[in-house]
Amino acid sequence: MKYGLQFRDVFAAWESILEGVWITLLLSGVAMVGGLAIGVLCAAARVYGPGWLRRLVGAYVEIIRNTPLLVQLFLIFFGLPSLGLRLDGLTAAMIALVINLGAYTTEIVRAGLEAVPKAQIEAGHSLGLSGLQVFRYIVVFPALKAMFPALASQFVLMMLATSVVSQISVQDLFHAASIVQSRTFRDFEVYTVIGVLYLSLAFAFRGLFAVIYRLAFVQR
């Protein structure tokens, strides 16, 4: 059986695919910013907070990291309406991605904070610096340098994981591929193009993070 590759119909739907790329980038950007903010706050709570707060954050991290992202997404999109809170697909997707990435980022940031030698922190206190000043001038930069590679990898993985939002009909790249496939029936061609696009986005993000790392940490 011979199969002739025909990409013409796939490329003809470039506007739909481009719209999907934009939604994927939007979801990724929101997840990265929101997830990092949650990660920093929760990591600081786990390292410097009182016992009850450490346990609360620890429970959040364990629950999110040990349940599928798809279940979390469905719980927010399909479950919350039962409690009277109805969200549109894009909003629900953003919330689920931020919450999910926040749990993973928490552990990465926590490891970075704990990697700073305690002797440096004690030296800062001995110089009369306040706790906030020690955190700002002594802890942040070494911690960021230690955690940046892991954060960059986690961000790329989250960009790839945004494809699950197609399950609630968010018009991301994977959802656009599904629509094009249903219209053209060119399964191999459609998912080859989409796979190449995801691969290109991953390389673009990795390149961007590599440039940021060199500018922030190598050239200083």
Coordinates of N, CA, C and O in Angstrom, one line a residue, residues 136-214:
R136 N 18.0 39.6 50.0 CA 18.1 40.3 48.7 C 19.6 40.3 48.2 O 19.8 40.1 47.0
Y137 N 20.5 40.6 49.1 CA 21.9 40.8 48.6 C 22.8 39.5 48.7 O 23.8 39.4 48.0
I138 N 22.4 38.5 49.5 CA 23.3 37.4 49.7 C 22.7 36.1 49.1 O 23.3 35.3 48.5
V139 N 21.4 35.9 49.3 CA 20.7 34.7 49.0 C 20.2 34.6 47.5 O 20.5 33.6 46.8
V140 N 19.6 35.7 47.0 CA 18.9 35.6 45.8 C 19.8 35.2 44.6 O 19.5 34.3 43.8
F141 N 20.9 35.9 44.4 CA 21.7 35.7 43.2 C 22.3 34.3 43.2 O 22.2 33.6 42.1
P142 N 23.0 33.8 44.2 CA 23.5 32.4 44.1 C 22.4 31.4 44.0 O 22.6 30.4 43.3
A143 N 21.3 31.6 44.6 CA 20.1 30.7 44.5 C 19.6 30.7 43.1 O 19.3 29.6 42.5
L144 N 19.5 31.8 42.5 CA 19.0 31.9 41.1 C 19.9 31.2 40.1 O 19.5 30.5 39.2
K145 N 21.2 31.4 40.4 CA 22.2 30.8 39.5 C 22.1 29.2 39.6 O 22.3 28.5 38.6
A146 N 21.9 28.7 40.8 CA 21.9 27.3 41.0 C 20.6 26.7 40.5 O 20.6 25.6 39.9
M147 N 19.5 27.4 40.5 CA 18.2 26.8 40.1 C 17.8 27.1 38.7 O 16.9 26.5 38.2
F148 N 18.5 28.0 38.0 CA 18.1 28.5 36.7 C 18.0 27.3 35.7 O 17.0 27.2 34.9
P149 N 19.0 26.5 35.6 CA 18.9 25.4 34.6 C 17.7 24.5 34.8 O 17.0 24.1 33.8
A150 N 17.4 24.1 36.0 CA 16.3 23.3 36.3 C 15.0 24.0 36.0 O 14.0 23.4 35.5
L151 N 14.9 25.3 36.4 CA 13.7 26.1 36.1 C 13.5 26.2 34.5 O 12.3 26.0 34.1
A152 N 14.5 26.4 33.8 CA 14.4 26.5 32.3 C 13.9 25.2 31.8 O 13.0 25.2 30.9
S153 N 14.4 24.1 32.2 CA 13.9 22.8 31.7 C 12.4 22.6 32.1 O 11.6 22.1 31.3
Q154 N 12.1 23.0 33.3 CA 10.7 22.8 33.8 C 9.7 23.7 32.9 O 8.6 23.3 32.6
F155 N 10.2 24.9 32.6 CA 9.4 25.8 31.8 C 9.1 25.2 30.4 O 8.0 25.3 29.8
V156 N 10.2 24.6 29.8 CA 10.0 24.0 28.5 C 9.0 22.8 28.6 O 8.2 22.7 27.7
L157 N 9.2 22.0 29.6 CA 8.2 20.9 29.8 C 6.8 21.4 29.9 O 5.9 20.8 29.4
M158 N 6.6 22.5 30.6 CA 5.3 23.1 30.8 C 4.7 23.6 29.4 O 3.5 23.4 29.1
M159 N 5.6 24.2 28.6 CA 5.1 24.6 27.3 C 4.6 23.4 26.5 O 3.5 23.5 25.9
L160 N 5.3 22.3 26.6 CA 4.9 21.1 25.9 C 3.6 20.5 26.5 O 2.7 20.0 25.8
A161 N 3.5 20.6 27.8 CA 2.3 20.1 28.5 C 1.0 20.9 28.2 O -0.1 20.4 28.5
T162 N 1.1 22.1 27.7 CA -0.1 22.9 27.4 C -1.0 22.2 26.4 O -2.2 22.6 26.3
S163 N -0.5 21.2 25.7 CA -1.3 20.5 24.7 C -2.5 19.8 25.4 O -3.5 19.6 24.7
V164 N -2.5 19.6 26.7 CA -3.6 18.9 27.3 C -4.9 19.8 27.4 O -6.0 19.3 27.5
V165 N -4.7 21.1 27.2 CA -5.8 22.0 27.3 C -6.8 21.8 26.1 O -7.9 22.3 26.2
S166 N -6.3 21.2 25.1 CA -7.2 20.9 24.0 C -8.4 20.0 24.4 O -9.4 20.0 23.7
Q167 N -8.2 19.3 25.5 CA -9.3 18.4 26.0 C -10.5 19.2 26.5 O -11.6 18.6 26.7
I168 N -10.3 20.5 26.8 CA -11.5 21.3 27.2 C -11.7 22.3 26.1 O -12.3 23.4 26.4
S169 N -11.3 22.0 24.9 CA -11.6 22.8 23.7 C -10.9 24.2 23.7 O -11.5 25.1 23.0
V170 N -9.8 24.4 24.4 CA -9.1 25.6 24.2 C -8.3 25.6 22.9 O -7.7 24.5 22.6
Q171 N -8.3 26.7 22.2 CA -7.8 26.7 20.8 C -6.3 26.8 20.7 O -5.8 27.7 20.1
D172 N -5.6 25.8 21.4 CA -4.2 25.9 21.4 C -3.7 25.2 20.1 O -4.4 24.8 19.2
L173 N -2.3 25.0 20.0 CA -1.7 24.4 18.8 C -2.2 23.0 18.6 O -2.6 22.6 17.4
F174 N -2.3 22.1 19.6 CA -2.8 20.8 19.4 C -4.3 20.7 19.0 O -4.7 19.9 18.2
H175 N -5.1 21.6 19.6 CA -6.5 21.6 19.2 C -6.6 22.1 17.7 O -7.5 21.5 17.0
A176 N -5.8 23.0 17.3 CA -5.8 23.4 15.9 C -5.5 22.3 15.0 O -6.0 22.1 13.9
A177 N -4.5 21.5 15.4 CA -4.1 20.3 14.6 C -5.3 19.3 14.5 O -5.5 18.7 13.4
S178 N -6.0 19.1 15.6 CA -7.1 18.2 15.6 C -8.2 18.7 14.6 O -8.8 17.9 13.9
I179 N -8.4 20.0 14.6 CA -9.4 20.5 13.6 C -9.0 20.3 12.2 O -9.8 19.9 11.3
V180 N -7.7 20.7 11.9 CA -7.2 20.5 10.6 C -7.2 19.0 10.1 O -7.6 18.7 9.0
Q181 N -6.9 18.1 11.1 CA -6.9 16.7 10.7 C -8.4 16.3 10.4 O -8.6 15.5 9.5
S182 N -9.3 16.7 11.2 CA -10.7 16.3 10.9 C -11.2 16.8 9.6 O -12.2 16.2 9.0
R183 N -10.6 17.9 9.1 CA -11.1 18.5 7.8 C -10.3 17.9 6.6 O -10.9 17.8 5.5
T184 N -9.1 17.5 6.8 CA -8.3 17.1 5.7 C -8.0 15.6 5.7 O -7.7 15.0 4.6
F185 N -8.2 14.9 6.9 CA -7.9 13.5 7.0 C -6.4 13.1 6.6 O -6.1 12.0 6.3
R186 N -5.5 14.1 6.8 CA -4.1 13.9 6.5 C -3.4 13.8 7.9 O -2.7 14.7 8.3
D187 N -3.7 12.7 8.6 CA -3.2 12.5 9.9 C -1.6 12.7 10.0 O -1.1 13.4 10.9
F188 N -0.9 11.9 9.2 CA 0.5 11.9 9.3 C 1.1 13.3 9.0 O 2.0 13.8 9.8
E189 N 0.6 14.0 8.0 CA 1.1 15.3 7.6 C 0.8 16.3 8.7 O 1.7 17.1 9.1
V190 N -0.4 16.3 9.2 CA -0.8 17.3 10.2 C 0.0 17.1 11.5 O 0.6 18.1 12.0
Y191 N 0.2 15.9 12.0 CA 0.9 15.8 13.3 C 2.4 15.8 13.1 O 3.1 16.1 14.0
T192 N 2.9 15.6 11.9 CA 4.3 15.9 11.6 C 4.6 17.4 11.7 O 5.6 17.8 12.3
V193 N 3.7 18.2 11.0 CA 3.9 19.6 11.1 C 3.8 20.1 12.5 O 4.6 21.0 13.0
I194 N 2.8 19.6 13.3 CA 2.6 20.1 14.6 C 3.8 19.7 15.5 O 4.3 20.4 16.4
G195 N 4.3 18.5 15.3 CA 5.5 18.0 16.0 C 6.7 18.9 15.8 O 7.4 19.2 16.7
V196 N 6.9 19.3 14.5 CA 8.0 20.1 14.2 C 7.8 21.5 14.8 O 8.8 22.1 15.3
L197 N 6.6 22.0 14.9 CA 6.3 23.3 15.5 C 6.6 23.2 17.0 O 7.2 24.1 17.6
Y198 N 6.2 22.2 17.7 CA 6.5 22.0 19.1 C 8.0 21.9 19.4 O 8.5 22.5 20.3
L199 N 8.6 21.2 18.5 CA 10.1 21.0 18.6 C 10.8 22.4 18.4 O 11.7 22.7 19.2
S200 N 10.3 23.2 17.5 CA 10.9 24.5 17.2 C 10.6 25.4 18.4 O 11.5 26.2 18.8
L201 N 9.5 25.4 19.0 CA 9.2 26.2 20.2 C 10.1 25.8 21.3 O 10.6 26.7 22.1
A202 N 10.3 24.5 21.5 CA 11.1 24.0 22.6 C 12.6 24.5 22.4 O 13.2 25.0 23.4
F203 N 13.1 24.4 21.2 CA 14.4 24.9 20.9 C 14.5 26.4 21.1 O 15.5 27.0 21.6
A204 N 13.4 27.1 20.7 CA 13.4 28.6 20.8 C 13.5 29.0 22.3 O 14.2 29.9 22.7
F205 N 12.7 28.3 23.1 CA 12.7 28.6 24.6 C 14.0 28.3 25.2 O 14.6 29.1 26.0
R206 N 14.6 27.2 24.8 CA 15.9 26.8 25.4 C 17.0 27.8 25.0 O 17.8 28.2 25.8
G207 N 16.9 28.3 23.7 CA 17.9 29.3 23.3 C 17.7 30.6 24.0 O 18.7 31.2 24.4
L208 N 16.4 31.0 24.3 CA 16.2 32.2 25.0 C 16.7 32.1 26.4 O 17.3 33.0 26.9
F209 N 16.4 31.0 27.1 CA 16.9 30.8 28.5 C 18.4 30.7 28.5 O 19.0 31.2 29.5
A210 N 19.1 30.2 27.5 CA 20.5 30.1 27.5 C 21.1 31.5 27.4 O 22.1 31.8 28.1
V211 N 20.5 32.4 26.6 CA 20.9 33.8 26.5 C 20.8 34.5 27.8 O 21.6 35.2 28.2
I212 N 19.6 34.3 28.4 CA 19.3 35.0 29.7 C 20.4 34.5 30.7 O 20.9 35.3 31.5
Y213 N 20.7 33.2 30.7 CA 21.6 32.7 31.7 C 23.0 33.4 31.5 O 23.7 33.8 32.5
R214 N 23.4 33.4 30.3 CA 24.8 34.0 30.0 C 24.8 35.5 30.4 O 25.8 36.0 31.0

